Structure formats: structure tokens, C-alpha cells
Coordinates of C-alpha atoms in Angstrom, one line a residue:
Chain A
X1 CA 32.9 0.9 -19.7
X2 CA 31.8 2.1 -16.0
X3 CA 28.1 1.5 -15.9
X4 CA 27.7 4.8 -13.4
X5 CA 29.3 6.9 -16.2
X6 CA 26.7 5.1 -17.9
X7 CA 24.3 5.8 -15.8
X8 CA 24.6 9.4 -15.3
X9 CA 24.8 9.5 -19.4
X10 CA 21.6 7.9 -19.9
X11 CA 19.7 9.5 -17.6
X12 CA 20.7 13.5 -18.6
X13 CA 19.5 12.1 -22.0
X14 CA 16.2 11.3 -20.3
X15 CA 16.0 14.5 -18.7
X16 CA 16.5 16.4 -21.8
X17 CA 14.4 14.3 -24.0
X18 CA 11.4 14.6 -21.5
X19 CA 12.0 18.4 -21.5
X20 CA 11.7 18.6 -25.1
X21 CA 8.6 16.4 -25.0
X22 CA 7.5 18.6 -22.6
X23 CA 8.0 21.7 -25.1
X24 CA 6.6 20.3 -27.9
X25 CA 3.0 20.7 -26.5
X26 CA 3.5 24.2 -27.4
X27 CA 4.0 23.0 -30.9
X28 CA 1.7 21.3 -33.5
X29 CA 1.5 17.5 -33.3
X30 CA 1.9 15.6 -36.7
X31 CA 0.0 12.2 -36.3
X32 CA 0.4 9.3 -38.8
X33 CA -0.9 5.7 -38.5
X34 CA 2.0 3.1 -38.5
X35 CA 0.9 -0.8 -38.9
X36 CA -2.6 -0.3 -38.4
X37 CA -5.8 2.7 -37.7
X38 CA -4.7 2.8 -34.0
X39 CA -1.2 2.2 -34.0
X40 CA -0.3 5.9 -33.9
X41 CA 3.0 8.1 -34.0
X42 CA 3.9 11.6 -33.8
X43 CA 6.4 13.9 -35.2
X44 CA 7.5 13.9 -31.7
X45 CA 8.1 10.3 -30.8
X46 CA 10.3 10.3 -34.2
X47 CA 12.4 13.6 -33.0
X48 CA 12.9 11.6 -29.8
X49 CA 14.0 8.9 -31.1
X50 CA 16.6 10.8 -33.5
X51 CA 17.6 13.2 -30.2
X52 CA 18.7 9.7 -28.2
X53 CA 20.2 8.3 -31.2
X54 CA 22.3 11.1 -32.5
X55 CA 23.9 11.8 -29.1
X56 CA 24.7 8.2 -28.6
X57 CA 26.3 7.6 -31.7
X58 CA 28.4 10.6 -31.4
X59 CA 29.4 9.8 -27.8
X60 CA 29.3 6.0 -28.2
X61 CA 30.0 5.0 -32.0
X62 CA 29.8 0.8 -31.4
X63 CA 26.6 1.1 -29.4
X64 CA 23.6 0.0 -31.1
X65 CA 20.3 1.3 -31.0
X66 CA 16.5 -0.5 -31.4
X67 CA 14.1 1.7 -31.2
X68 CA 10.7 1.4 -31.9
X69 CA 10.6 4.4 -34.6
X70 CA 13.2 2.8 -36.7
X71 CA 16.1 5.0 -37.0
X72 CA 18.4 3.4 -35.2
X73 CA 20.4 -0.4 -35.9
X74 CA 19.1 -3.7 -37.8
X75 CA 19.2 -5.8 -35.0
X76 CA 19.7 -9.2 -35.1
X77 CA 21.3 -10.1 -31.8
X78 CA 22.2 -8.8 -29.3
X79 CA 26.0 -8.1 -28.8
X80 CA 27.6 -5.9 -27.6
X81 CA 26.1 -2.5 -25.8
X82 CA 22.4 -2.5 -26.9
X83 CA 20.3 0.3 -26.4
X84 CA 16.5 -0.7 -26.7
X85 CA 14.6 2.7 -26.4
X86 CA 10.7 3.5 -26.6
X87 CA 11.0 7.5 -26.6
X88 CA 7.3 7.8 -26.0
X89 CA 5.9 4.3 -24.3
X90 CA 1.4 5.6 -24.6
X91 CA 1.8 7.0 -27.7
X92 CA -2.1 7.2 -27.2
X93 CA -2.4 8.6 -24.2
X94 CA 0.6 11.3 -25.5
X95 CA -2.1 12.2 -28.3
X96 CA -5.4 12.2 -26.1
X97 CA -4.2 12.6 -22.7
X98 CA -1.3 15.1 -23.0
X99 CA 0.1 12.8 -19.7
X100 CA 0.7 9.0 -18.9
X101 CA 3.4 8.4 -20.9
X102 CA 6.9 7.6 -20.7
X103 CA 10.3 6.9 -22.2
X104 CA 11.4 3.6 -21.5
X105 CA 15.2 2.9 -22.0
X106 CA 17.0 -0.7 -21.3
X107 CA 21.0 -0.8 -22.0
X108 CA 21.6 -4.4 -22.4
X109 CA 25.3 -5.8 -22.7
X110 CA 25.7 -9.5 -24.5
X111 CA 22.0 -9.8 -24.1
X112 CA 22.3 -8.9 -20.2
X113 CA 20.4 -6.2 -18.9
X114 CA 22.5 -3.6 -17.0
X115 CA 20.5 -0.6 -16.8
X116 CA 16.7 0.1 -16.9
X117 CA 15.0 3.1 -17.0
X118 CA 11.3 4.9 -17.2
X119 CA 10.3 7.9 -17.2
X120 CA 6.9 9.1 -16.4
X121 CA 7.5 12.5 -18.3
X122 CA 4.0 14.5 -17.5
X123 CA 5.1 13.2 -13.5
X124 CA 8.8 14.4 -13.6
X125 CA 9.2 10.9 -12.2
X126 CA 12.1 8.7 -13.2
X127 CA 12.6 5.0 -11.8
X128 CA 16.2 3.5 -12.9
X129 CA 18.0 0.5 -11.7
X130 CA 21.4 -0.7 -12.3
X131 CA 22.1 -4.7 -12.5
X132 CA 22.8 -5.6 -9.0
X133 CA 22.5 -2.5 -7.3
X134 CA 19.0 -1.7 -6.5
X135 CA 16.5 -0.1 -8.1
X136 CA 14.9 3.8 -7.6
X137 CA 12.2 6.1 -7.8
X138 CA 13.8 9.0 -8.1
X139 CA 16.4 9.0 -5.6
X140 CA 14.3 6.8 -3.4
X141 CA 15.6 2.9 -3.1
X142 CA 12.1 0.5 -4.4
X143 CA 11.7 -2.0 -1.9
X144 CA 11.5 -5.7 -3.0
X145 CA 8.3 -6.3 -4.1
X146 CA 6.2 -8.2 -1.5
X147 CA 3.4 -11.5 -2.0
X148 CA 0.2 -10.8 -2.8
X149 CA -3.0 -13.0 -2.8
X150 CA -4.7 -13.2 -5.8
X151 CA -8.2 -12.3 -4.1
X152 CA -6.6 -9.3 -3.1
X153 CA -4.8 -8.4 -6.6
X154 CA -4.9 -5.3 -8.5
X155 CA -4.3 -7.0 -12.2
X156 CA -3.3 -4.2 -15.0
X157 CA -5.2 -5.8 -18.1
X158 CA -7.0 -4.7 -21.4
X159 CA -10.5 -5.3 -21.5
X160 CA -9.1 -6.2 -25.3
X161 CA -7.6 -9.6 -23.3
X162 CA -10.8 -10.2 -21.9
X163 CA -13.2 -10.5 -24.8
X164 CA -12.5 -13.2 -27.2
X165 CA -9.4 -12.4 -29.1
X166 CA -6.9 -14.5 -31.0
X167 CA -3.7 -15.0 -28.4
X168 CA -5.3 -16.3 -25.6
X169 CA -8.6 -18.6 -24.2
X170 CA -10.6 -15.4 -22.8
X171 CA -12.7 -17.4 -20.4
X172 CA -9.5 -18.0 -18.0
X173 CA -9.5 -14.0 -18.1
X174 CA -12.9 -13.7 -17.0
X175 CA -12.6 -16.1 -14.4
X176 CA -9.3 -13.7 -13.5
X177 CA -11.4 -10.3 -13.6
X178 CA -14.2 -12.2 -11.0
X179 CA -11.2 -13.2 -8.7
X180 CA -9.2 -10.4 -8.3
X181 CA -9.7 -7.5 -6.0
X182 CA -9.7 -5.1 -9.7
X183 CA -8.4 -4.5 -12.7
X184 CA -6.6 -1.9 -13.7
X185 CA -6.0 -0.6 -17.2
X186 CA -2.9 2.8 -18.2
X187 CA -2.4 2.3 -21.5
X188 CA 1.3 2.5 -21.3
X189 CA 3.1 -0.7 -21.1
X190 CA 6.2 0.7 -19.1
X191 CA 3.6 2.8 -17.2
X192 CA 2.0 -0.3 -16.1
X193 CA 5.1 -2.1 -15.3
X194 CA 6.6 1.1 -13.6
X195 CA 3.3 0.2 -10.8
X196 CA 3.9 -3.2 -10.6
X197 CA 7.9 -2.7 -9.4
X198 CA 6.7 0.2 -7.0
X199 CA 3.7 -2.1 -6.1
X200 CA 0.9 -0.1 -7.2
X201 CA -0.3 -2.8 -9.1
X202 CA 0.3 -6.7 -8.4
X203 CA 0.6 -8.2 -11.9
X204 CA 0.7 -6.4 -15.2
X205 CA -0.4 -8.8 -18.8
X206 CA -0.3 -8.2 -22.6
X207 CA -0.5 -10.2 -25.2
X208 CA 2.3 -8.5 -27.5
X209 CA 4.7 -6.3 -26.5
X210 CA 8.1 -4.8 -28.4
X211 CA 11.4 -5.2 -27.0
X212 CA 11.7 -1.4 -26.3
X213 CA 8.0 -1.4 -24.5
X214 CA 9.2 -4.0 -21.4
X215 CA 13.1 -3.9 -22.1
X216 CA 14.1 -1.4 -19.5
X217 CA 11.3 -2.7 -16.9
X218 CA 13.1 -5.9 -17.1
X219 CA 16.0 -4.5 -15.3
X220 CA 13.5 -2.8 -13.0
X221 CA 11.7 -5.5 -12.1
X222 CA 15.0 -8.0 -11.8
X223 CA 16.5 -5.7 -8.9
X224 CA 12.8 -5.7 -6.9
X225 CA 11.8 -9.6 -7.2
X226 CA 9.4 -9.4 -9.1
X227 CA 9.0 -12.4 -11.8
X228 CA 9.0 -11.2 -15.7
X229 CA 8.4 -14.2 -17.9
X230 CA 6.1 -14.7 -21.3
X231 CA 2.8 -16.2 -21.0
X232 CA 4.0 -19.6 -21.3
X233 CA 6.4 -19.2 -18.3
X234 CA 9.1 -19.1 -20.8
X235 CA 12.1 -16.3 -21.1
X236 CA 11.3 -13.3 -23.3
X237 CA 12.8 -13.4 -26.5
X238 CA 14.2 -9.4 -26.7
X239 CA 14.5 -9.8 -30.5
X240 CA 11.2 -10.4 -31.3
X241 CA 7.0 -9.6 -30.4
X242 CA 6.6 -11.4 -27.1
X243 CA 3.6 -12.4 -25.2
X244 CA 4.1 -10.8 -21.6
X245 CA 4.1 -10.9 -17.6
X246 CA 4.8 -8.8 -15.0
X247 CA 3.8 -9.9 -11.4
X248 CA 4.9 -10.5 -7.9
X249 CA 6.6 -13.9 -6.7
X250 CA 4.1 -16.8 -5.7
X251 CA 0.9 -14.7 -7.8
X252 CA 2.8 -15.1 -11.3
X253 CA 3.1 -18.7 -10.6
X254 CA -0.8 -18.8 -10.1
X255 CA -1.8 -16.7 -13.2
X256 CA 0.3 -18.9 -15.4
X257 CA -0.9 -21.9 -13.9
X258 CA -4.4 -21.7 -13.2
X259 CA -5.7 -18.7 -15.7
X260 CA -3.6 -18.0 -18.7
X261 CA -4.1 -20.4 -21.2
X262 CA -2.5 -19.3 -24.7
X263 CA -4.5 -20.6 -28.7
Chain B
X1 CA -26.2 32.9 -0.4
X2 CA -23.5 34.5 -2.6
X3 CA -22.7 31.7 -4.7
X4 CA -19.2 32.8 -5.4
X5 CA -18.1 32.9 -0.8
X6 CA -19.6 29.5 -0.8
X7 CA -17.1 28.6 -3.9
X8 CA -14.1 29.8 -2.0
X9 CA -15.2 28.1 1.5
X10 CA -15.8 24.8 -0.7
X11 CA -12.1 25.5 -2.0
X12 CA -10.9 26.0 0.9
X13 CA -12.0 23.0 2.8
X14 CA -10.9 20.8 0.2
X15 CA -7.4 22.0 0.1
X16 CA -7.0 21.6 3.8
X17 CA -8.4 17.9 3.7
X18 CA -6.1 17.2 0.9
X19 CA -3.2 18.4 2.8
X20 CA -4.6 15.8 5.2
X21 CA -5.0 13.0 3.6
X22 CA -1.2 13.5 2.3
X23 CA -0.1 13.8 5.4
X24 CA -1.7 10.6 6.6
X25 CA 0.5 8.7 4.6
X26 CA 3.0 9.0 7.2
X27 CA 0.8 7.3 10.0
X28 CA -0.4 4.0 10.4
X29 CA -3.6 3.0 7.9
X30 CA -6.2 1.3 9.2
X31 CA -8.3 -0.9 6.7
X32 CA -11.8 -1.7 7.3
X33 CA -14.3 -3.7 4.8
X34 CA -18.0 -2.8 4.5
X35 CA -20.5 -4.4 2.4
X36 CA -18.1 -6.9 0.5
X37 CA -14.5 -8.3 0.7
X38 CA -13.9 -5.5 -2.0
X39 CA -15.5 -2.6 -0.9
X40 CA -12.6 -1.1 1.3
X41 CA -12.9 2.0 4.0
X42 CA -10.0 3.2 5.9
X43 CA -9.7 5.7 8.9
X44 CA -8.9 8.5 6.7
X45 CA -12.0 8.1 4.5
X46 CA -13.9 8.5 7.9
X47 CA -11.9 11.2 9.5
X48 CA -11.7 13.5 5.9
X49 CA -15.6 13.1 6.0
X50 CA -15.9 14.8 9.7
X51 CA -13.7 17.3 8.6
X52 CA -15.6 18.0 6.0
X53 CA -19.3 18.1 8.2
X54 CA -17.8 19.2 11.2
X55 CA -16.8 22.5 9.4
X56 CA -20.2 22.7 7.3
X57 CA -22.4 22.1 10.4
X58 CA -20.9 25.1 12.3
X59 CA -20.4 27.5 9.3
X60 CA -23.9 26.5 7.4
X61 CA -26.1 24.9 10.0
X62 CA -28.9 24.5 7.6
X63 CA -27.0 23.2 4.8
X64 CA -27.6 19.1 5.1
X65 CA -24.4 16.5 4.0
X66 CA -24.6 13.6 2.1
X67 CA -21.4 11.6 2.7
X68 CA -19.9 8.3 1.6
X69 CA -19.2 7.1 5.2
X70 CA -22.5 8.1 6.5
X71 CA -21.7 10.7 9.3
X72 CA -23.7 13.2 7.4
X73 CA -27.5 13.3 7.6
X74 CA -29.9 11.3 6.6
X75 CA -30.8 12.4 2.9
X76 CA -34.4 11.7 2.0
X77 CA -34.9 14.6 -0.4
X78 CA -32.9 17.3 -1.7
X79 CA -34.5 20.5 -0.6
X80 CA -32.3 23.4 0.5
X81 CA -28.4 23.4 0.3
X82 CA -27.0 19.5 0.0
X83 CA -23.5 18.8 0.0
X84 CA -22.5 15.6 -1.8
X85 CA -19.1 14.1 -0.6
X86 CA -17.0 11.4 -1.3
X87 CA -13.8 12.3 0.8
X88 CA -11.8 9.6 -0.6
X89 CA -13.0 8.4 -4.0
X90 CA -11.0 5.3 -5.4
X91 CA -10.1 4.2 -2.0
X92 CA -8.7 1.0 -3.5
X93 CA -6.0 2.9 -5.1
X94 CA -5.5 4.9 -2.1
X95 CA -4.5 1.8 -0.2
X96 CA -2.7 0.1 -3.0
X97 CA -1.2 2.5 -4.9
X98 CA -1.0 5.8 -2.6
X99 CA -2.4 7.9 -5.8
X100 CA -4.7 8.1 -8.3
X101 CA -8.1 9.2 -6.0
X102 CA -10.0 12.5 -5.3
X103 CA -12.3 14.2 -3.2
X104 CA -15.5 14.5 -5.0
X105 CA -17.9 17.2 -3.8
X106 CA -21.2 18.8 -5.4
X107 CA -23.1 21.2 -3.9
X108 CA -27.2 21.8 -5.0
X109 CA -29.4 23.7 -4.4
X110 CA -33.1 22.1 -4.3
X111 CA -31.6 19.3 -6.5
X112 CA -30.0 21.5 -8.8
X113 CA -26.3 21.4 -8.7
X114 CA -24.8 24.7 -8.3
X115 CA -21.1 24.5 -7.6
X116 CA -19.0 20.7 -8.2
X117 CA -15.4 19.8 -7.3
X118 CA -12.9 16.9 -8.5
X119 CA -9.6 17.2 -6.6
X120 CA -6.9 14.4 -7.6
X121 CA -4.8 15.0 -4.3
X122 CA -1.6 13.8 -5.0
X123 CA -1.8 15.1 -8.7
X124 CA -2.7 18.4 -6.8
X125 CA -5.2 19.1 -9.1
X126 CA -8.6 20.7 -9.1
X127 CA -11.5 20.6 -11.5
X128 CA -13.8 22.7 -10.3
X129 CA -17.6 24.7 -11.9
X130 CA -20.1 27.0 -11.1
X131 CA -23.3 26.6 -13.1
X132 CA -23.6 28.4 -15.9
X133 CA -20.1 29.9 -14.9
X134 CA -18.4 27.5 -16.4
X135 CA -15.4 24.7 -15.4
X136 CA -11.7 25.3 -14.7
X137 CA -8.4 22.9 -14.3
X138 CA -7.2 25.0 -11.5
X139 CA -7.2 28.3 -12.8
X140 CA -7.4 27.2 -16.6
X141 CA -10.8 27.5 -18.3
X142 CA -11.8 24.3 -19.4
X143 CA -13.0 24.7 -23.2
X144 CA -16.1 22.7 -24.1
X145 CA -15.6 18.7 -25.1
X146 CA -15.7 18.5 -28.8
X147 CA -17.7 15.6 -31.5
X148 CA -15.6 12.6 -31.2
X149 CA -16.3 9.6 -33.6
X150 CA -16.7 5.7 -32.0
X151 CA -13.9 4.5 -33.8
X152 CA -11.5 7.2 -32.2
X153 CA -12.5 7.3 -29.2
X154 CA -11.0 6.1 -25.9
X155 CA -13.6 4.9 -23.4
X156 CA -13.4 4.3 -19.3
X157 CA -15.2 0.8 -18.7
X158 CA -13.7 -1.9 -16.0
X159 CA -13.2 -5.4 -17.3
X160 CA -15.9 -6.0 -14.5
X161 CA -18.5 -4.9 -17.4
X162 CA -17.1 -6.4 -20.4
X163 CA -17.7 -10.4 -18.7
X164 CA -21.0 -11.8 -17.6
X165 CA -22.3 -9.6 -15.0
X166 CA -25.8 -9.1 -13.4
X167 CA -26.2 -5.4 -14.9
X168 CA -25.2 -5.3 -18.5
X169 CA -25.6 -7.4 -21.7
X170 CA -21.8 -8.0 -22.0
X171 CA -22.0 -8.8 -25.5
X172 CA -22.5 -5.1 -26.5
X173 CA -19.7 -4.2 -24.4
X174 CA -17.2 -6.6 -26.4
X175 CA -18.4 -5.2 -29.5
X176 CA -18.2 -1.6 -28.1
X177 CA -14.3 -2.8 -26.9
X178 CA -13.9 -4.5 -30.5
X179 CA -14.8 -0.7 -32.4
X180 CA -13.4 1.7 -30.1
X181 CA -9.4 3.0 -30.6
X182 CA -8.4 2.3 -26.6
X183 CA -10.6 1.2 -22.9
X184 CA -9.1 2.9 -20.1
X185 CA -9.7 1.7 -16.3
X186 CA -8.7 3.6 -13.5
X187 CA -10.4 2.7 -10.4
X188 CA -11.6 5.9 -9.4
X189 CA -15.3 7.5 -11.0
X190 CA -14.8 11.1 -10.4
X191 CA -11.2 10.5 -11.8
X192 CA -12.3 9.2 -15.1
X193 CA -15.4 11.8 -15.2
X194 CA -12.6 14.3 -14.8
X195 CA -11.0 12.7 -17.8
X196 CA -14.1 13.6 -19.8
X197 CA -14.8 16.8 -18.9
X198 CA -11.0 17.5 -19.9
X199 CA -10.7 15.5 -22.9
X200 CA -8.3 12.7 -21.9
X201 CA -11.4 10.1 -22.0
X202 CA -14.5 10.7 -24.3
X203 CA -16.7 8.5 -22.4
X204 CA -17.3 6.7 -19.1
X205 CA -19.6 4.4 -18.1
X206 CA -20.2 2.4 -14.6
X207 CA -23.0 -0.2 -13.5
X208 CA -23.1 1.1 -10.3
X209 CA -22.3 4.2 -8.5
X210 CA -23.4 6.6 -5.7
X211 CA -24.5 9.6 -5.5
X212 CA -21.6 11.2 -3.7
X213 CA -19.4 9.2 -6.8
X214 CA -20.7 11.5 -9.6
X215 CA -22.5 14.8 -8.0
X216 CA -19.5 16.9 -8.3
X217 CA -18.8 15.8 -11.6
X218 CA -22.2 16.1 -13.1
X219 CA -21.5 20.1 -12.6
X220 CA -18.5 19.9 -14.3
X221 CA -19.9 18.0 -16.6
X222 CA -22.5 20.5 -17.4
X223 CA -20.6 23.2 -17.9
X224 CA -18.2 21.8 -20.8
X225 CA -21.1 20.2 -22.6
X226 CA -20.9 16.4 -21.9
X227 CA -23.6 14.0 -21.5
X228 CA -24.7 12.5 -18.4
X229 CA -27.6 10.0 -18.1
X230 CA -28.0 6.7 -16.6
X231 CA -27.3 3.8 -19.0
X232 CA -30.8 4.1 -19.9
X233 CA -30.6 7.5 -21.2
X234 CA -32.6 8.5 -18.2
X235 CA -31.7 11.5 -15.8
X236 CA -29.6 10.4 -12.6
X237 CA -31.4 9.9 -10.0
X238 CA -29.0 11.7 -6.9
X239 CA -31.3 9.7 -4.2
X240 CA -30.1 6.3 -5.0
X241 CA -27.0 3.8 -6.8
X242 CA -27.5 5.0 -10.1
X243 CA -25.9 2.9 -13.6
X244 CA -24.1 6.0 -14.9
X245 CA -22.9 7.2 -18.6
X246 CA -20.6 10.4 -18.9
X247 CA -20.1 11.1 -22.7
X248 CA -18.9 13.8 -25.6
X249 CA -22.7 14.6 -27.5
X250 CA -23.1 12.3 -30.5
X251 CA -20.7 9.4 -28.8
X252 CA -23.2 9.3 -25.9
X253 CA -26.0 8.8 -28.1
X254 CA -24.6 6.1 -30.2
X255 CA -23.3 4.2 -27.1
X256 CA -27.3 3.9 -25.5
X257 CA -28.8 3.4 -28.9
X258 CA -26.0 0.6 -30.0
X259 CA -23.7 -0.8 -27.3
X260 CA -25.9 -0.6 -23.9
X261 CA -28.3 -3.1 -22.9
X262 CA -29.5 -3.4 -19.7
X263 CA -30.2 -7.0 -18.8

């Protein structure tokens, strides 16, 4: 398989998904309720979903697909060409916002990632990378991320981390939100990591993320430097929930050291 | 003073300093903090802000400026034509992330706002009303906000509110982030009041914010039937820091009465 055929695949898939997205705000939106009142989906993320997988099975029959709708493979591991796909990463901010979205695609190959994609639709923007060769915004190389000091942080984080909750000891996140020079919040998992690899923001946090939320902006962030672990400083697992981290070299090493402490 | 040649000139002046201020990113910023580590000016706030008066002082000597960076006059009442200016509001994520800020401009008249402005610069965007002319997203009437119930609702509050502070019982605010279906935080006031006045957000709230932070928006606001009171359901004060609650009718009444308490 040559990964810029690949490539150029992937992305004309993007660009045709996002145009239909696009088009479909001339449409009515069908919203349902998935596991729970505000875990939403559309008619629209579903049609993605089906668009992506139809055209790779028909182009790339032993490819398998996890996607966050459901229509594509029961995976169980990961061999093989993967395709781990959220067609519309904010489905909430799709609904409310009509922008602040994005597809987020990782192709993973034996459980390596090879070629990361988001795609901020309502921007036209599209960051990719390709294992070993860089990463892009647009046709722009992404510099490797640089250090940043944790007084002079821009943290993406859910107020819903910082009250008390049931992952993680919310007083280390306070003592985070009075340390750092702000906090940040997008709703959009890929979104948020799309700003820390173009380093708009410094670190991005959640306490449970899907495979096809932060499987692309691994590859991303791999090809920039910056560190992606769980909140125990432990590999993600991309066949399960994961607890997540997103942040420049030397400042990840501080937040799981000195503020994150997990129930 | 025809209400409408003062619109255009308003329009006018803003698209030239946002042309600016894009420009700028290909020179050299310089960074300057005033009255905390945090609170961050550069050169281009300064220089977009004598734009701004330079212009105003020759074209409407009367009219009196009341600017972020203090080159304008010194405002002790709002008699006569004011202009209200934030040239660069969110200047944090101008520095950091090179988006996601505005210029914020109202105009009144004897205290009563008559024309206000929101321009997201790099979104290109302008949000712009005339009272009782109603608002517009560029050229694009803006329809009026709708009813929006607590438990749908997305609000704009920084994790700066939601743990201990010197403003706010914080313990409302976790229940308020515990009810509502998302928080949003995006480091920019007139960008999340233009989320209101749009629909993206249904509320915003801040402990603390200027008068050049919220006068343009207040217009808007006007015009497409939001709320806007302090945090103690009082009017705004446009002489002083003001708490500040922007808020679809209904929502903004059940945030004061249960979720705001002012310490």
C-alpha cells in the first residue's frame, strides 16, 4: 500500500464529506439522544459516517472501519489497515453552533498510526500528517511545538473537570485554573487538539474520550512533539474509553505530576 | 447626525483596522503586561486604538472616545456622542493563538447606545445594530434569540468562576455547570456576546469586564431580544468594571434568581 495514494484518498473523502456537511444546513436536521440527554447525533453525522464507509469498502475491501456511529467493523484489535473516523467531532456545537466542528480521521496500520487527519469543516481548514513526514495545516508544514511555562499556559478544559466529578480529585484542577495564564474550553475534542499541535493552546485534558475523538490527533501531535499520553502517564489504549492528554514537552510532565490526580 | 453616515464611517474604520491588525502579523509583536502578570497589551492593541481616535478626533471633533488603552479622553459622564472601543478584545488569544478576538465598538448617544459593532477579524465577520434597526451578521438579518430551557442550554463561563473566587458563590456555578447540556470558554467577551446574540451560546456571564468589553454588544444585544444586566439583575453601569450577564429571556431570569450569588 503507498501511504501518499493513501493520503490523497483520504483526504478527497474529507473534502467531499465536509462539502456535504456543508449542504446539509440547507436541509432539516434529525436529532436523537444516544447514551444519554446530551450525548446527541444527527441524521448527518450517521450519513457521514455511511459516505466514508461505503467508499472505503468499495475501494479497500480488508480495511476496517470504527467509527463512532456504528456502521462500520466490530473491532477488537487492531490489525491490519484501521480506519478510526469521527465524521462530526462537536456534535454539539454542529447542532447549536452551525461551526466548530470537525471530522477527525486516523488510518492506523498493526496498531501504528500512519495518517492523521482534522478537519475544521465551517473553517475549510484541514491539518494532516503522515508518520514520519511532518505534519500540515493546509499546505503549510506545523512547526514542532515549543516549551511552555505553566504560568504562561493556555489549558483547554471543561469546567465539568473542575467541579467535583467522578474521574478525577477536582481540587488539583482548581489549583490548575489559578496557575495557568487561562483556560480555554471548544467543545470539540479534535478541535482542541487541532490548537494544541498548531500551538494555540498549550495542553488540552478530558476525562473520556473514544478512539475516533483523539485517534487522528495522535498522528498529529506525534510528527510536532507534542506528548499524548492518558492521565496516568500511561499509553492510550485505542480500543477502549481512555482518560486523555494533549500538551507540550516539559508542561505534560508537570500536569501529570503535580495536578492530575485520578479516584 | 444622520445616524445611518455615522454607521458606514464606523464600518469603515473598522474594516481598515482589521486589515491592520492582519497585516501585523507579519511584523514583530511586542508584548507588554499592565495591571497583572495576565493582563497582556501589545503594540497593535495601542496603535489600532490611535487609528481609531486619530480618525474620530479630525472627522467628529466633539464626539469623546473611550478606549481600552487609554489614549482617548477622559470619560467622566456620557453626554454627547461616546465611542466605546476595545481595538483588540481577547488579546490573549491574539498573542497565543493569532485568532479568535474582535474589535468591539459602541457608539451612544447621552448614554443611550445607538449604533454597536463586534468584528471577529480573522473570521472576517461583523455583527453589527442600529437601535431599533435591528442586528445583522454581515449583511444577514439576525432573527431574534428564541426561549431556551436550563437543561439545553450551552452557557459561556471561564473555569476562573466555577473555583473559589473573590466575586461569586462558586457553589451555584457547579450546580449551574452540573444542569446545563455544555460550558463554553473562549477568552474573548464580545466574542461570546456575539455567540448570544447569534444563537451559538444562550448565555454569558463574566465577573468582571469593562465598559469598552461589552458596549458594542449591548446594542446588538438589544436589538435581537437578549438580556443584559449585571449579575445582580441591575442595569450596566458603562462608567465602571461591571459583573456582566448576557442571556436568552426566561434563561437569564432563572440564572439571577437560582445559580448567581454574589459573595
Amino acid at each position: 500500500m503507498d501511504i501518499h495514494k493513501l493520503d490523497k484518498y483520504a483526504k478527497s473523502l474529507i473534502k467531499e464529506a465536509a462539502g456535504r456537511i456543508k449542504a446539509s444546513f440547507n436541509t432539516e436536521l434529525i436529532i436523537e439522544t444516544k447514551s444519554e440527554a446530551n450525548d446527541l447525533v444527527t441524521n448527518i453525522d450517521k450519513e457521514t459516517e455511511q459516505f466514508f464507509i461505503g467508499h472505503i469498502k468499495r475501494d479497500f475491501p480488508d480495511h476496517r472501519i470504527f467509527g463512532e456511529e456504528g456502521f462500520g467493523d466490530n473491532i477488537q484489535d487492531l490489525n491490519g489497515y484501521v480506519w478510526m473516523l469521527d465524521p462530526i467531532d462537536g456534535t454539539m456545537n454542529f447542532i447549536h453552533q452551525k461551526k466548530n466542528f470537525a471530522i477527525s480521521l486516523g488510518i492506523y496500520k498493526d496498531g501504528v498510526g500512519i495518517l492523521g487527519y482534522i478537519c475544521n469543516v465551517m473553517e475549510d481548514d484541514l491539518i494532516s500528517a503522515s508518520l514520519g513526514e511532518g505534519a500540515y495545516f493546509n499546505d503549510l508544514r506545523i512547526p514542532n511545538v515549543e516549551q511552555a511555562r505553566i504560568e504562561q499556559s493556555i489549558i483547554g478544559i471543561n469546567a465539568s473537570w473542575v467541579v467535583p466529578n467522578k474521574y478525577i480529585e477536582h481540587e488539583g484542577m482548581i489549583e490548575l485554573v489559578q496557575t495557568v495564564r487561562g483556560t480555554r474550553s471548544y467543545g470539540s475534542a479534535a478541535i482542541e487538539i487541532a490548537y494544541v499541535v498548531t500551538g494555540k493552546l498549550d495542553a488540552y485534558m478530558s476525562m473520556r474520550l473514544s478512539p475516533w475523538d483523539i485517534a487522528g490527533g495522535m498522528v498529529v501531535a506525534k510528527e510536532v512533539g507534542a506528548i499524548v499520553t492518558n492521565l496516568e502517564d500511561k499509553p492510550i489504549n485505542l480500543l477502549t474509553q481512555n482518560t486523555f492528554l494533549v500538551a507540550k514537552p516539559g508542561l505534560h510532565k508537570e500536569l501529570v505530576t503535580n495536578y492530575i490526580k485520578l479516584k
